[in-house]
Coordinates of C-alpha atoms in Angstrom, one line a residue:
Q112 CA 61.6 -36.0 196.2
L113 CA 63.3 -35.2 199.5
Q114 CA 67.1 -35.6 199.2
L115 CA 69.2 -35.6 202.3
V116 CA 72.8 -34.5 202.3
E117 CA 75.3 -35.1 205.1
S118 CA 78.5 -33.3 205.7
G119 CA 81.2 -32.7 208.3
G120 CA 82.8 -36.1 208.4
G121 CA 86.6 -36.5 208.4
L122 CA 89.6 -37.8 210.3
V123 CA 89.9 -37.0 214.0
Q124 CA 92.1 -38.2 216.8
P125 CA 90.6 -40.1 219.8
G126 CA 89.1 -37.6 222.2
G127 CA 88.4 -35.1 219.5
S128 CA 85.2 -33.7 218.2
L129 CA 83.3 -33.4 215.0
R130 CA 79.9 -31.9 214.0
L131 CA 77.9 -33.5 211.3
S132 CA 75.2 -31.7 209.4
C133 CA 72.2 -33.0 207.6
K134 CA 70.3 -30.8 205.1
A135 CA 67.6 -31.2 202.5
P136 CA 68.4 -28.4 200.0
G137 CA 65.3 -26.6 198.9
F138 CA 63.0 -28.8 201.0
P139 CA 61.9 -27.9 204.6
L140 CA 62.2 -30.6 207.2
D141 CA 59.5 -29.3 209.4
Y142 CA 57.3 -32.4 209.1
Y143 CA 60.0 -35.0 209.6
A144 CA 61.7 -36.5 212.5
I145 CA 65.4 -37.0 211.7
G146 CA 67.6 -39.9 212.7
W147 CA 71.4 -40.5 212.6
F148 CA 72.6 -44.0 211.9
R149 CA 76.1 -45.4 211.3
Q150 CA 77.6 -48.4 209.8
A151 CA 81.2 -49.5 210.6
P152 CA 83.1 -51.8 208.2
G153 CA 81.9 -55.4 208.5
K154 CA 79.1 -54.5 210.9
E155 CA 75.4 -53.9 210.6
R156 CA 73.9 -50.4 210.5
E157 CA 73.0 -49.1 214.0
G158 CA 70.9 -46.2 215.2
V159 CA 72.8 -43.4 216.9
S160 CA 70.3 -40.7 217.7
C161 CA 67.1 -39.0 216.6
I162 CA 65.2 -35.8 217.0
S163 CA 61.5 -35.1 216.6
S164 CA 60.1 -32.6 214.1
S165 CA 59.6 -30.0 217.0
A166 CA 63.0 -30.8 218.6
Y167 CA 61.2 -31.5 221.9
T168 CA 62.2 -35.2 221.8
T169 CA 65.6 -36.6 221.4
N170 CA 66.9 -40.2 221.8
Y171 CA 70.4 -41.6 221.9
A172 CA 71.9 -45.1 221.7
D173 CA 73.6 -46.1 224.9
T174 CA 77.0 -46.2 223.2
V175 CA 76.9 -42.4 222.5
K176 CA 74.8 -41.1 225.3
G177 CA 76.6 -38.3 227.1
R178 CA 79.0 -37.8 224.2
F179 CA 76.8 -36.9 221.2
T180 CA 74.2 -34.2 221.0
I181 CA 71.6 -33.9 218.3
S182 CA 69.9 -30.6 217.4
R183 CA 68.0 -28.8 214.6
D184 CA 67.7 -25.2 213.7
S185 CA 65.4 -22.9 211.8
T186 CA 67.4 -23.3 208.6
H187 CA 66.1 -26.9 208.4
T188 CA 69.6 -28.3 209.3
V189 CA 70.0 -31.1 211.7
Y190 CA 73.3 -31.5 213.6
L191 CA 75.1 -34.2 215.4
Q192 CA 77.8 -32.9 217.7
M193 CA 80.2 -35.7 218.5
N194 CA 82.6 -35.2 221.4
S195 CA 85.1 -37.5 223.1
L196 CA 85.3 -39.6 220.0
K197 CA 86.6 -43.1 220.2
P198 CA 88.1 -45.4 217.5
E199 CA 84.9 -47.5 217.7
D200 CA 82.9 -44.5 216.5
T201 CA 84.6 -44.9 213.1
A202 CA 81.8 -45.5 210.6
V203 CA 79.9 -44.0 207.7
Y204 CA 77.2 -41.8 209.3
Y205 CA 73.8 -41.4 207.6
C206 CA 70.9 -39.2 208.3
A207 CA 67.4 -40.3 207.6
A208 CA 63.9 -38.7 207.7
E209 CA 60.6 -40.1 208.9
S210 CA 57.3 -38.4 208.3
V211 CA 55.4 -37.1 211.2
L212 CA 52.4 -38.9 209.7
R213 CA 53.9 -42.1 211.0
V214 CA 56.1 -41.1 214.0
G215 CA 53.9 -38.2 215.3
A216 CA 55.5 -35.8 217.8
S217 CA 58.2 -38.3 218.7
C218 CA 61.2 -39.9 217.0
R219 CA 62.7 -43.4 216.9
I220 CA 66.1 -44.8 216.2
D221 CA 64.7 -47.5 213.9
D222 CA 66.0 -47.7 210.4
N223 CA 63.0 -49.7 209.3
G224 CA 60.8 -46.7 209.7
M225 CA 62.7 -44.2 207.7
D226 CA 61.3 -42.7 204.5
Y227 CA 64.4 -41.0 203.1
W228 CA 68.2 -41.5 203.5
G229 CA 71.3 -39.6 202.7
K230 CA 74.4 -41.1 201.1
G231 CA 76.5 -40.8 204.2
T232 CA 79.6 -39.1 205.4
L233 CA 82.7 -41.0 206.7
V234 CA 84.0 -40.4 210.2
T235 CA 87.4 -41.9 211.0
V236 CA 88.7 -41.8 214.6
S237 CA 92.4 -42.7 214.7
S238 CA 95.7 -41.5 216.0

């Protein structure tokens, strides 16, 4: 059973940066596209970004485009670099995995298609 673990959340001032990490200890993520999602208090969960298994394809929600960057490395870790953070970015951030058997060489920011989820990490943007 693939288990995803997020880390890197915390408290940051507006305009600051954080880097979130998503790992699956002991389990390679080579055959999964990875997505980042977030849920703010009182709001529905929304897609933030995704990266294909090969890392050739990335997608971003309009609300984070130009500020967030998703990447993955050979250690099977997926990162979400978040710059120019705003108070409205405050949320619990989740990573999720979708098998390439379903998404192929692409990725999608669609929580209905995800096979596995992490438990989330809290990001608070406040002065």
